[in-house]
Short mmCIF file of C-alpha atoms and ligand atoms in Angstrom, two decimals:
data_model
loop_
_atom_site.label_atom_id
_atom_site.label_comp_id
_atom_site.label_asym_id
_atom_site.label_seq_id
_atom_site.Cartn_x
_atom_site.Cartn_y
_atom_site.Cartn_z
CA MET T 110 107.94 78.07 105.87
CA LEU T 111 107.53 81.75 105.04
CA LYS T 112 104.40 83.25 106.65
CA VAL T 113 102.67 86.25 105.05
CA TYR T 114 100.23 88.22 107.21
CA GLY T 115 97.68 90.40 105.47
CA CYS T 116 94.57 90.09 103.29
CA TYR T 117 94.75 90.71 99.54
CA LYS T 118 92.79 93.97 99.70
CA SER T 119 95.64 95.81 101.39
CA ARG T 120 99.26 96.80 100.86
CA ALA T 121 99.99 93.07 101.14
CA THR T 122 99.42 92.98 97.34
CA ARG T 123 103.03 94.14 96.94
CA VAL T 124 104.26 91.06 98.76
CA LEU T 125 101.69 88.72 97.22
CA TRP T 126 102.54 89.84 93.68
CA LEU T 127 106.22 89.19 94.42
CA THR T 128 105.51 85.69 95.80
CA GLU T 129 103.69 84.95 92.51
CA GLU T 130 106.67 86.18 90.49
CA LEU T 131 109.02 84.01 92.57
CA GLU T 132 106.59 81.05 92.72
CA LEU T 133 107.31 81.10 96.42
CA ALA T 134 105.28 78.81 98.71
CA PHE T 135 104.03 80.44 101.90
CA ASP T 136 101.57 80.13 104.69
CA HIS T 137 98.97 82.90 104.28
CA ILE T 138 97.39 84.43 107.39
CA PRO T 139 94.70 86.75 105.98
CA VAL T 140 94.81 89.43 108.68
CA LEU T 141 92.07 92.02 108.01
CA GLN T 142 92.15 95.75 108.66
CA ALA T 143 90.48 96.38 112.05
CA ASN T 144 88.47 99.26 110.56
CA LYS T 145 86.69 96.79 108.27
CA LEU T 146 85.14 95.09 111.30
CA GLU T 147 82.38 96.31 113.59
CA ASN T 148 84.03 94.92 116.70
CA PRO T 149 87.64 93.97 116.00
CA THR T 150 88.42 93.20 119.64
CA ALA T 151 85.47 90.79 120.14
CA PRO T 152 86.68 87.31 121.14
CA ASP T 153 85.16 85.80 117.98
CA ALA T 154 86.45 88.50 115.59
CA PRO T 155 88.56 87.20 112.70
CA ILE T 156 92.29 87.89 113.00
CA ASN T 157 92.78 91.58 112.33
CA THR T 158 95.23 94.43 112.90
CA ARG T 159 94.07 94.83 116.55
CA SER T 160 94.25 91.12 117.42
CA PRO T 161 96.82 90.41 120.17
CA ALA T 162 98.15 87.50 118.04
CA PHE T 163 98.94 89.92 115.20
CA LEU T 164 100.20 92.72 117.45
CA ALA T 165 102.72 90.20 118.79
CA VAL T 166 104.08 90.01 115.22
CA ASN T 167 103.81 93.70 114.34
CA PRO T 168 103.40 96.01 117.35
CA PHE T 169 102.35 98.84 114.99
CA GLY T 170 99.46 96.68 113.83
CA GLY T 171 99.70 97.33 110.09
CA ILE T 172 99.58 94.76 107.30
CA PRO T 173 101.55 93.25 105.66
CA ALA T 174 104.09 91.53 107.89
CA ILE T 175 106.10 88.36 107.39
CA GLU T 176 107.94 85.74 109.39
CA ASP T 177 110.74 83.94 107.60
CA ASP T 178 112.91 81.43 109.41
CA GLY T 179 112.77 83.41 112.65
CA LEU T 180 113.01 86.84 110.99
CA VAL T 181 109.96 89.05 111.54
CA LEU T 182 109.51 92.04 109.24
CA PHE T 183 106.87 94.68 108.72
CA GLU T 184 106.72 97.62 106.26
CA SER T 185 105.64 96.32 102.87
CA LEU T 186 108.54 97.77 100.89
CA ALA T 187 111.18 96.46 103.30
CA ILE T 188 109.52 93.05 102.97
CA THR T 189 109.54 93.01 99.16
CA LEU T 190 113.15 94.21 98.98
CA TYR T 191 114.16 91.50 101.49
CA LEU T 192 112.26 88.70 99.72
CA ALA T 193 113.65 89.70 96.32
CA LYS T 194 117.19 89.51 97.67
CA GLN T 195 116.62 86.33 99.63
CA TYR T 196 114.68 84.31 97.08
CA SER T 197 115.24 85.72 93.60
CA ASP T 198 117.34 83.86 91.06
CA GLY T 199 119.16 87.16 90.58
CA ASN T 200 116.69 88.90 88.29
CA LEU T 201 114.00 90.35 90.52
CA GLY T 202 116.40 91.56 93.17
CA PRO T 203 119.56 93.65 92.86
CA LYS T 204 122.62 92.14 91.18
CA ASP T 205 125.01 94.57 92.90
CA LEU T 206 125.17 97.43 95.38
CA GLU T 207 124.44 99.99 92.67
CA GLU T 208 121.16 98.32 91.72
CA ASP T 209 120.40 97.85 95.42
CA GLY T 210 120.76 101.60 95.95
CA GLN T 211 118.53 102.38 92.96
CA MET T 212 115.83 99.95 94.14
CA MET T 213 115.93 101.51 97.60
CA GLN T 214 115.78 105.00 96.07
CA TRP T 215 112.61 104.26 94.09
CA ALA T 216 110.92 102.49 97.01
CA LEU T 217 111.50 105.48 99.28
CA PHE T 218 110.57 107.94 96.53
CA ALA T 219 107.27 106.18 95.88
CA ALA T 220 106.47 105.84 99.58
CA THR T 221 107.33 109.41 100.57
CA GLU T 222 106.53 111.48 97.46
CA ILE T 223 103.60 109.58 95.89
CA GLU T 224 101.75 107.21 98.19
CA ALA T 225 99.78 109.62 100.40
CA ASN T 226 98.30 111.63 97.52
CA ALA T 227 97.72 108.57 95.34
CA LEU T 228 95.84 106.98 98.26
CA LYS T 229 93.64 110.07 98.55
CA ILE T 230 92.57 109.56 94.92
CA SER T 231 91.97 105.86 95.49
CA LYS T 232 89.85 106.55 98.56
CA ILE T 233 87.71 109.16 96.80
CA ALA T 234 87.04 106.60 94.03
CA ALA T 235 86.39 103.75 96.51
CA ASP T 236 83.90 105.93 98.40
CA GLY T 237 82.06 106.63 95.11
CA ARG T 238 82.74 110.37 95.38
CA MET T 239 84.65 110.89 92.14
CA ASP T 240 81.59 112.32 90.38
CA SER T 241 80.65 114.72 93.17
CA GLU T 242 81.91 118.33 93.09
CA ALA T 243 83.69 117.92 96.43
CA GLY T 244 85.26 114.59 95.40
CA LYS T 245 86.47 116.03 92.10
CA ALA T 246 87.97 119.07 93.82
CA GLU T 247 89.81 116.86 96.34
CA ALA T 248 91.12 114.59 93.59
CA GLU T 249 92.34 117.63 91.64
CA VAL T 250 94.28 118.88 94.65
CA ALA T 251 95.89 115.45 95.16
CA ALA T 252 96.68 115.21 91.43
CA ARG T 253 98.27 118.66 91.48
CA LEU T 254 100.52 117.57 94.35
CA LEU T 255 101.50 114.50 92.31
CA GLN T 256 102.69 116.52 89.32
CA ARG T 257 106.25 116.98 90.55
CA PRO T 258 107.01 113.31 91.37
CA PHE T 259 105.09 112.18 88.25
CA LYS T 260 107.15 114.48 86.04
CA ALA T 261 110.34 112.96 87.47
CA LEU T 262 109.04 109.44 86.96
CA GLU T 263 107.82 110.19 83.43
CA GLN T 264 111.26 111.53 82.56
CA HIS T 265 112.88 108.41 84.03
CA LEU T 266 110.61 106.05 82.07
CA LEU T 267 110.73 107.88 78.72
CA ASN T 268 113.50 105.72 77.31
CA ARG T 269 113.22 102.71 79.59
CA LEU T 270 111.01 99.67 79.83
CA TYR T 271 111.51 99.20 83.58
CA MET T 272 112.52 101.18 86.65
CA VAL T 273 116.01 99.72 87.17
CA ALA T 274 118.53 97.94 84.96
CA ASP T 275 116.43 97.24 81.88
CA ARG T 276 114.65 94.26 83.41
CA PHE T 277 111.52 93.78 85.50
CA THR T 278 112.48 93.89 89.20
CA VAL T 279 111.09 94.41 92.67
CA ALA T 280 111.47 98.16 91.99
CA ASP T 281 108.68 97.87 89.41
CA ILE T 282 106.42 96.00 91.83
CA ASN T 283 106.96 98.55 94.60
CA THR T 284 106.45 101.58 92.39
CA ALA T 285 103.60 100.14 90.31
CA GLU T 286 101.61 99.10 93.35
CA ILE T 287 101.84 102.61 94.79
CA LEU T 288 100.97 104.28 91.49
CA ARG T 289 98.01 101.93 91.05
CA TYR T 290 96.13 103.97 93.67
CA ALA T 291 96.05 106.91 91.25
CA GLN T 292 95.68 104.87 88.07
CA ASN T 293 91.95 105.32 87.63
CA TYR T 294 92.27 109.09 87.64
CA LYS T 295 92.33 109.62 83.87
CA PRO T 296 93.71 113.19 83.73
CA LEU T 297 96.91 112.00 85.42
CA MET T 298 97.43 108.95 83.23
CA GLU T 299 96.72 110.95 80.06
CA ALA T 300 99.29 113.56 81.06
CA TYR T 301 102.00 110.94 81.67
CA PRO T 302 101.94 108.40 78.82
CA ALA T 303 105.29 106.77 79.66
CA ILE T 304 104.05 106.06 83.19
CA ALA T 305 100.74 104.73 81.85
CA ALA T 306 102.48 102.43 79.35
CA TRP T 307 104.91 101.11 81.98
CA LEU T 308 102.07 100.45 84.44
CA GLU T 309 100.23 98.49 81.78
CA ARG T 310 103.42 96.55 81.00
CA CYS T 311 103.84 95.60 84.66
CA GLN T 312 100.18 94.71 85.14
CA SER T 313 100.08 92.49 82.05
CA ARG T 314 102.46 90.03 83.73
CA PRO T 315 100.93 86.65 84.58
CA ALA T 316 102.06 87.00 88.21
CA PHE T 317 100.23 90.32 88.62
CA LYS T 318 97.11 88.83 87.04
CA ALA T 319 97.26 85.78 89.33
CA MET T 320 97.55 88.04 92.38
CA TRP T 321 94.75 90.27 91.11
CA GLU T 322 92.38 87.33 90.58
CA LYS T 323 92.97 86.14 94.14
CA ARG T 324 92.38 89.68 95.36
CA ALA T 325 89.08 89.89 93.49
CA ALA T 326 87.98 86.54 94.90
CA GLU T 327 88.76 87.54 98.51
N1 GSH P 530 103.73 101.80 105.69
C1 GSH P 530 103.08 100.57 105.99
C2 GSH P 530 101.58 100.81 106.08
C3 GSH P 530 100.84 99.61 106.62
C4 GSH P 530 99.35 99.90 106.71
O1 GSH P 530 98.92 100.97 107.19
N2 GSH P 530 98.54 98.96 106.23
C5 GSH P 530 97.10 99.12 106.27
C6 GSH P 530 96.44 98.25 105.20
S1 GSH P 530 96.82 98.77 103.56
C7 GSH P 530 96.56 98.65 107.61
O2 GSH P 530 97.07 97.72 108.18
N3 GSH P 530 95.48 99.30 108.07
C8 GSH P 530 94.76 98.85 109.22
C9 GSH P 530 95.30 99.36 110.50
O3 GSH P 530 96.24 100.17 110.51
O4 GSH P 530 94.76 98.97 111.53
C10 GSH P 530 103.43 99.51 104.91
O5 GSH P 530 103.71 99.91 103.77
O6 GSH P 530 103.46 98.32 105.21
#
């Protein structure tokens, strides 16, 4: 059976949302981030990203990772693209090489042009610093650096409901989960209404909500 390593409060959400969409059964190993634990290498520490048992799966020690019928994969976006191709009925994954290329393009675009600055915004909010002068200034810098990729994405979504091929696909999951890190920063969402509407469309799906409830309960 498919094994998914990684707790809900991590980039594993990309994979866990997809498993909900596909109604895919899996064995969940809720590996935690080592930095959430006081002593991650203690013998009685819960399985985490520094545990030898997890490092044997992913030598980099980042979550998520999967094992599927002997195949071991890490890198969240490679995992979602693989699972969509392997297990989709043909809707969530690519139908042909052209769609495959487009899904790959958006995954790499989101990971390389958006994720780092979106994560900065998410971290400022998570640390409760969004109302401080320093926090606001840092968020503004990150938001400024996001203008160029956001403009491109806004343009792409102006006359489309979804990222690729006029249907909801793994490309929406990958991109939406990366944009979610910046979602609570109002000035950005107000400046890009097509992005905001598409994010809402993706997050109103029952599979996203099911994943989100499990994340909140973790
Ligand atoms: N590019 C990787 C990043 C993986 C990653 O850094 N995951 C974080 C959790 S969101 C993690 O494992 N942090 C704990 C650690 O690195 O020890 C991916 O998308 O899978």
